[in-house]
Amino acid sequence: MPRSAMRRSLRRHFLSARPLLAPGLMILSMPVLAQTGDSPPAAPVEFPPVLVQGTGIPVENTTAGPVQGFRALTAKSSTRTSTPIEQLPQNINVITRSLIDSQLSITLSDAVRNASNVQPVDTRMIGNVEQTPVRIRGFGAELWTDGFAGNLFIAGDRDGLVNVERVEVLKGPSAVVYGGGAGAPVGGVLNVVSKMPTDTAKYQFGTTFGSYWYANPYVDVNQPLNDEKTVLFRLTSEYTGSSSYIDVLNSSRFSVNPTLTLTNRTDTTLTLQGFVSQAYQQAYPGLPVSGTVTGDYTVNRNLYFGNPNIMPSYSKMYGVTGTLDHRVDDVWSVNVKARWSRSEMQQNSQSAFLDATGTGGTPLFPPSTFDVNNIEVYDQQQEISINPTVQAKFSTESTKNTLLIGGDFSRVTDWGFMNVDTNGNFCFLIGFGCTPSLVNLQNPSFTTPYTFPVPGRGEGVSFFNFNNTYLTTGFYAQLQSTINDRFHVLAGARLASIDITYNEFATGAMVTRVTQATRLLPRAGIVVDLVKGLSLYGSYSQGMKWVPFSQTFAQPAPEFSTQYEAGVKLNINDTLTGTVALFQIERTNVPVRLSALAATLSQQTSRGFEADFLYQPNRNWSVLASYGYTNAFFADPAGPGIPAGYRLPFVPEHSGRFWLNYQFDESVVPGLSLGAGIYAASNQYVDAFNLWQTGGYYTVDAKIGYENEKFRAVLSAKNLTNNQYFVPYSWLGGQVAPGAPLSIYGQLAFKF
């Protein structure tokens, strides 16, 4: 394209975006050329591995981007553009499929422990109404799939791995290019990137089996449907069934994920992804802190708090995602993503909460007698989201640039309730002589049957009964520029809006509350290459969101967050790569639970340090090491509810992961590999008032594997030393859960 024509094209398309693109106007005014060699292929072609000189480790071109051993070379989640990780001004952790398979990760939570400062979803949760059960850098973060917000209670089989190509971990606010759900993320994102069809037929069938009758058969079929390879199909599916080291618990999960791609193999691709996912398990309320981490008696760590005949709870999700990619020319390309989904969950449990703390963590009658109450939580959501973007890649004499302009719209309807029956306990406490429902945890016998609590019947009350609508919209522009092959600049802004209508019926008459907010959320960062393989970076970003399930009569304002980050990036001859980062995140209007019946809003701050390194000197050795230090605390000057300086619960001050893998040479033992590692975390507070804390712990894992082109067999041991420990458990504010004991797993897989 002639330079004059290119200049006119850029002026015509960017003039309306000038206010958001002021940092890049100088670049755009220079003579420009089409940037070649950077655009992804229009069709999902599978390329043969490319050998990286100096390491002997081939680079595999996956549908999510190139991967060398356990190392991803690019990431897309941070910017919605495929960008080398060394050029991103933040610490991005990518958990690749190769690492997941090598370690024989059993769940998504198992896999993301490889990233620094990440505390994953507790796999015992089902139907959890906490929207941010993942914690990154001390704050609640969200679980997304292919760039779309997860539903507000993480529905379906969230632990399955059969359809996972990689997991990209974004830390801190990610507002510029992300919205949907309750708004732009403020604490961070785990973005699960799905497997996509390719033009090469391949099939994999296998099963994972292990302790506590664990069974996980799965299938992964990839098949072009015509000779021209313009119609591509992939199907992944799995079923997981297991008992548990915790009494009573039995889980059953499955997912089906068909994907169809239509492409002309030159410039246009349409991909349709379907998903159906369900999970069934008895709701686990954890164990009270009394008798586990405090108190003069000891509760059986495997005890299930509740009637052993309680019915299973369930969580379901299904929907479809569509993605249209069209490359206009060597400069311009268009991407449109849309998703419709529906989700539902029902959580039936028995729990205590009438104690002096209001958390159920201490006995109602010392030393060890607790109240038993029936609880039902139900929620149903329907969502539609759309996200169109326009991208331009162009160069000047001294710069390479990627411009992204886009918008998004999301509408979520959310209906649910929480009903409670205190089973005579409340009547007994106020002196009316009723028969209470109690259990002595020194000699537990749960005889109170579970029945559905009905408001107005017995002691049944409605804690909340709502019908909400969440509307979120955003318009954004982002410019990435590499200047003189040394300075990598990222600048962007998002005009974000949220419009929330909350209708509450718990008191009988409908009470309506509305929250509306619009805010310009900036993001900026720079990476400076000091010498080859060594860079400094710094960045600034903001986020804004509405927090669902905050049952308050005074409508809270939206939650805001601001992050400052600086660090060092390292890449020594593609053998030693990593990032060292310093960060500070400030959040306001954050809901925090004080007890089962009370909550408040708070200001919170998190400061810390983290390091993530991967050493792959050759085809034999792979060494992964991560460490995170986090000081997360309440920062309200006046201390409303919780004094300033108190530590946030669920956050270890220190945590880290080390993993060593050795692959034998083909001339020695072809296909054989050995691996071992350790994960460790320090003490964690259970509650916001810092009354109780769990101890630090570590777990040691090991595996032996064999793999060739047609077959894979892996045997692994989790918590090899059978270390016994407790971790905080997100329930009513006073619960913990036991860590998993020694568990053995095996996997057999056949590839065609």
Short mmCIF file of C-alpha atoms in Angstrom, two decimals, residues 179-378:
data_model
loop_
_atom_site.label_atom_id
_atom_site.label_comp_id
_atom_site.label_asym_id
_atom_site.label_seq_id
_atom_site.Cartn_x
_atom_site.Cartn_y
_atom_site.Cartn_z
CA GLY A 179 -15.74 -5.91 30.86
CA GLY A 180 -18.89 -7.96 31.30
CA GLY A 181 -20.49 -9.67 34.26
CA ALA A 182 -20.29 -7.17 37.11
CA GLY A 183 -17.84 -4.84 35.36
CA ALA A 184 -14.14 -4.47 34.63
CA PRO A 185 -11.97 -6.75 36.83
CA VAL A 186 -10.33 -5.09 39.81
CA GLY A 187 -8.37 -7.90 41.46
CA GLY A 188 -7.11 -10.01 38.59
CA VAL A 189 -8.20 -12.74 36.19
CA LEU A 190 -7.53 -16.41 35.55
CA ASN A 191 -8.34 -16.62 31.84
CA VAL A 192 -8.81 -20.21 30.68
CA VAL A 193 -7.97 -20.51 26.98
CA SER A 194 -9.85 -23.35 25.30
CA LYS A 195 -8.59 -25.89 22.79
CA MET A 196 -9.51 -25.10 19.17
CA PRO A 197 -9.80 -27.22 16.01
CA THR A 198 -6.79 -27.57 13.70
CA ASP A 199 -6.46 -28.87 10.14
CA THR A 200 -4.71 -32.09 11.24
CA ALA A 201 -6.79 -35.09 12.30
CA LYS A 202 -5.82 -36.40 15.74
CA TYR A 203 -7.54 -38.24 18.54
CA GLN A 204 -6.82 -38.87 22.20
CA PHE A 205 -8.66 -41.16 24.59
CA GLY A 206 -7.64 -41.69 28.17
CA THR A 207 -8.50 -41.99 31.80
CA THR A 208 -7.08 -40.72 35.06
CA PHE A 209 -7.64 -42.80 38.18
CA GLY A 210 -6.55 -42.64 41.78
CA SER A 211 -7.22 -42.44 45.49
CA TYR A 212 -10.76 -42.34 46.88
CA TRP A 213 -12.17 -44.07 43.81
CA TYR A 214 -11.21 -41.19 41.59
CA ALA A 215 -12.06 -41.86 37.92
CA ASN A 216 -11.78 -39.37 35.05
CA PRO A 217 -12.30 -40.82 31.54
CA TYR A 218 -11.94 -38.26 28.76
CA VAL A 219 -11.87 -37.86 24.99
CA ASP A 220 -10.32 -35.26 22.66
CA VAL A 221 -11.20 -35.65 18.96
CA ASN A 222 -9.97 -33.24 16.28
CA GLN A 223 -11.19 -33.88 12.72
CA PRO A 224 -11.33 -31.81 9.50
CA LEU A 225 -14.73 -32.50 7.91
CA ASN A 226 -13.81 -31.97 4.25
CA ASP A 227 -10.82 -32.46 1.96
CA GLU A 228 -10.27 -28.71 1.58
CA LYS A 229 -9.98 -28.42 5.37
CA THR A 230 -12.30 -25.45 5.45
CA VAL A 231 -14.63 -27.13 7.94
CA LEU A 232 -12.89 -28.20 11.13
CA PHE A 233 -14.36 -29.89 14.19
CA ARG A 234 -13.11 -30.66 17.69
CA LEU A 235 -14.87 -32.35 20.57
CA THR A 236 -13.58 -32.64 24.12
CA SER A 237 -15.51 -34.31 26.89
CA GLU A 238 -14.85 -35.76 30.33
CA TYR A 239 -16.56 -37.31 33.32
CA THR A 240 -15.18 -37.22 36.86
CA GLY A 241 -16.46 -39.29 39.77
CA SER A 242 -14.91 -39.56 43.21
CA SER A 243 -15.50 -40.14 46.88
CA SER A 244 -13.41 -38.16 49.38
CA TYR A 245 -11.22 -38.27 52.46
CA ILE A 246 -14.03 -36.17 53.99
CA ASP A 247 -16.92 -38.28 55.24
CA VAL A 248 -20.15 -38.27 53.20
CA LEU A 249 -18.77 -36.30 50.22
CA ASN A 250 -19.22 -37.85 46.78
CA SER A 251 -18.77 -35.79 43.63
CA SER A 252 -19.82 -36.28 40.03
CA ARG A 253 -18.93 -33.86 37.24
CA PHE A 254 -19.02 -33.84 33.45
CA SER A 255 -18.49 -31.47 30.55
CA VAL A 256 -19.01 -31.60 26.78
CA ASN A 257 -17.32 -29.02 24.54
CA PRO A 258 -17.97 -29.21 20.76
CA THR A 259 -16.23 -26.63 18.54
CA LEU A 260 -16.80 -26.01 14.82
CA THR A 261 -14.59 -23.77 12.67
CA LEU A 262 -15.50 -22.54 9.17
CA THR A 263 -12.69 -20.88 7.25
CA ASN A 264 -11.76 -19.90 3.71
CA ARG A 265 -8.10 -20.40 4.75
CA THR A 266 -7.15 -16.92 3.56
CA ASP A 267 -8.79 -14.12 5.52
CA THR A 268 -12.00 -15.18 7.28
CA THR A 269 -12.74 -17.64 10.08
CA LEU A 270 -15.93 -18.31 12.04
CA THR A 271 -15.71 -20.46 15.17
CA LEU A 272 -18.67 -21.72 17.20
CA GLN A 273 -18.02 -23.20 20.65
CA GLY A 274 -20.68 -25.04 22.59
CA PHE A 275 -20.35 -26.02 26.23
CA VAL A 276 -22.40 -28.06 28.67
CA SER A 277 -21.09 -28.54 32.19
CA GLN A 278 -22.58 -29.93 35.41
CA ALA A 279 -21.35 -30.78 38.89
CA TYR A 280 -23.04 -32.63 41.76
CA GLN A 281 -21.79 -32.96 45.34
CA GLN A 282 -22.99 -32.56 48.89
CA ALA A 283 -22.36 -28.95 49.91
CA TYR A 284 -19.37 -28.86 52.25
CA PRO A 285 -19.60 -26.23 55.03
CA GLY A 286 -16.08 -26.79 56.35
CA LEU A 287 -15.21 -27.30 60.01
CA PRO A 288 -15.40 -24.69 62.78
CA VAL A 289 -12.15 -23.12 63.96
CA SER A 290 -12.96 -24.42 67.44
CA GLY A 291 -11.58 -27.94 67.65
CA THR A 292 -9.32 -27.52 64.62
CA VAL A 293 -7.04 -24.49 64.95
CA THR A 294 -8.19 -23.35 68.40
CA GLY A 295 -9.95 -24.80 71.46
CA ASP A 296 -9.19 -27.46 74.08
CA TYR A 297 -10.51 -30.41 72.10
CA THR A 298 -9.91 -31.89 68.65
CA VAL A 299 -12.48 -32.47 65.93
CA ASN A 300 -12.00 -35.36 63.52
CA ARG A 301 -10.48 -33.66 60.47
CA ASN A 302 -12.50 -35.92 58.14
CA LEU A 303 -15.84 -35.03 59.77
CA TYR A 304 -18.71 -33.83 57.58
CA PHE A 305 -20.72 -31.16 59.43
CA GLY A 306 -24.30 -32.13 58.66
CA ASN A 307 -26.72 -34.99 58.28
CA PRO A 308 -25.03 -37.81 56.32
CA ASN A 309 -28.20 -38.31 54.26
CA ILE A 310 -28.30 -34.74 52.98
CA MET A 311 -29.11 -34.47 49.29
CA PRO A 312 -26.40 -33.46 46.79
CA SER A 313 -26.18 -29.86 45.65
CA TYR A 314 -25.69 -29.06 41.99
CA SER A 315 -24.22 -26.46 39.66
CA LYS A 316 -24.93 -26.30 35.91
CA MET A 317 -23.92 -24.16 32.96
CA TYR A 318 -24.46 -24.33 29.21
CA GLY A 319 -24.15 -21.95 26.29
CA VAL A 320 -22.48 -21.06 23.02
CA THR A 321 -19.68 -18.69 21.99
CA GLY A 322 -19.17 -17.35 18.47
CA THR A 323 -15.98 -15.73 17.15
CA LEU A 324 -15.61 -14.09 13.74
CA ASP A 325 -12.14 -13.13 12.49
CA HIS A 326 -11.65 -11.23 9.25
CA ARG A 327 -8.39 -9.83 7.91
CA VAL A 328 -9.18 -6.84 5.71
CA ASP A 329 -5.64 -6.31 4.44
CA ASP A 330 -2.08 -6.34 5.75
CA VAL A 331 -2.95 -3.56 8.21
CA TRP A 332 -6.55 -3.97 9.30
CA SER A 333 -8.37 -6.90 10.88
CA VAL A 334 -11.71 -7.31 12.63
CA ASN A 335 -12.71 -9.62 15.46
CA VAL A 336 -16.21 -10.07 16.88
CA LYS A 337 -16.88 -12.33 19.86
CA ALA A 338 -20.31 -13.07 21.33
CA ARG A 339 -21.60 -15.45 23.99
CA TRP A 340 -24.92 -16.60 25.36
CA SER A 341 -25.00 -18.71 28.51
CA ARG A 342 -27.33 -19.91 31.22
CA SER A 343 -26.35 -21.19 34.64
CA GLU A 344 -28.07 -22.53 37.72
CA MET A 345 -27.07 -23.76 41.15
CA GLN A 346 -28.74 -25.09 44.27
CA GLN A 347 -26.82 -25.42 47.52
CA ASN A 348 -28.35 -27.38 50.42
CA SER A 349 -26.42 -27.39 53.68
CA GLN A 350 -26.51 -27.55 57.45
CA SER A 351 -24.40 -25.06 59.33
CA ALA A 352 -23.93 -23.20 62.60
CA PHE A 353 -24.05 -19.40 62.94
CA LEU A 354 -25.85 -18.49 66.19
CA ASP A 355 -22.67 -18.37 68.29
CA ALA A 356 -21.34 -15.17 69.87
CA THR A 357 -19.18 -14.37 66.82
CA GLY A 358 -22.02 -14.90 64.33
CA THR A 359 -19.71 -17.02 62.17
CA GLY A 360 -20.40 -20.56 63.35
CA GLY A 361 -16.74 -20.89 64.21
CA THR A 362 -17.23 -21.25 67.97
CA PRO A 363 -19.66 -23.37 70.01
CA LEU A 364 -23.08 -22.05 70.94
CA PHE A 365 -22.67 -23.83 74.28
CA PRO A 366 -19.04 -24.35 75.33
CA PRO A 367 -16.99 -26.34 75.18
CA SER A 368 -18.13 -28.09 71.98
CA THR A 369 -21.90 -27.92 71.32
CA PHE A 370 -22.96 -26.23 68.08
CA ASP A 371 -26.32 -25.26 66.62
CA VAL A 372 -27.51 -27.01 63.44
CA ASN A 373 -29.51 -24.92 60.97
CA ASN A 374 -30.88 -25.78 57.53
CA ILE A 375 -29.86 -23.49 54.67
CA GLU A 376 -30.86 -23.38 51.01
CA VAL A 377 -29.24 -21.09 48.44
CA TYR A 378 -30.51 -20.97 44.85
#
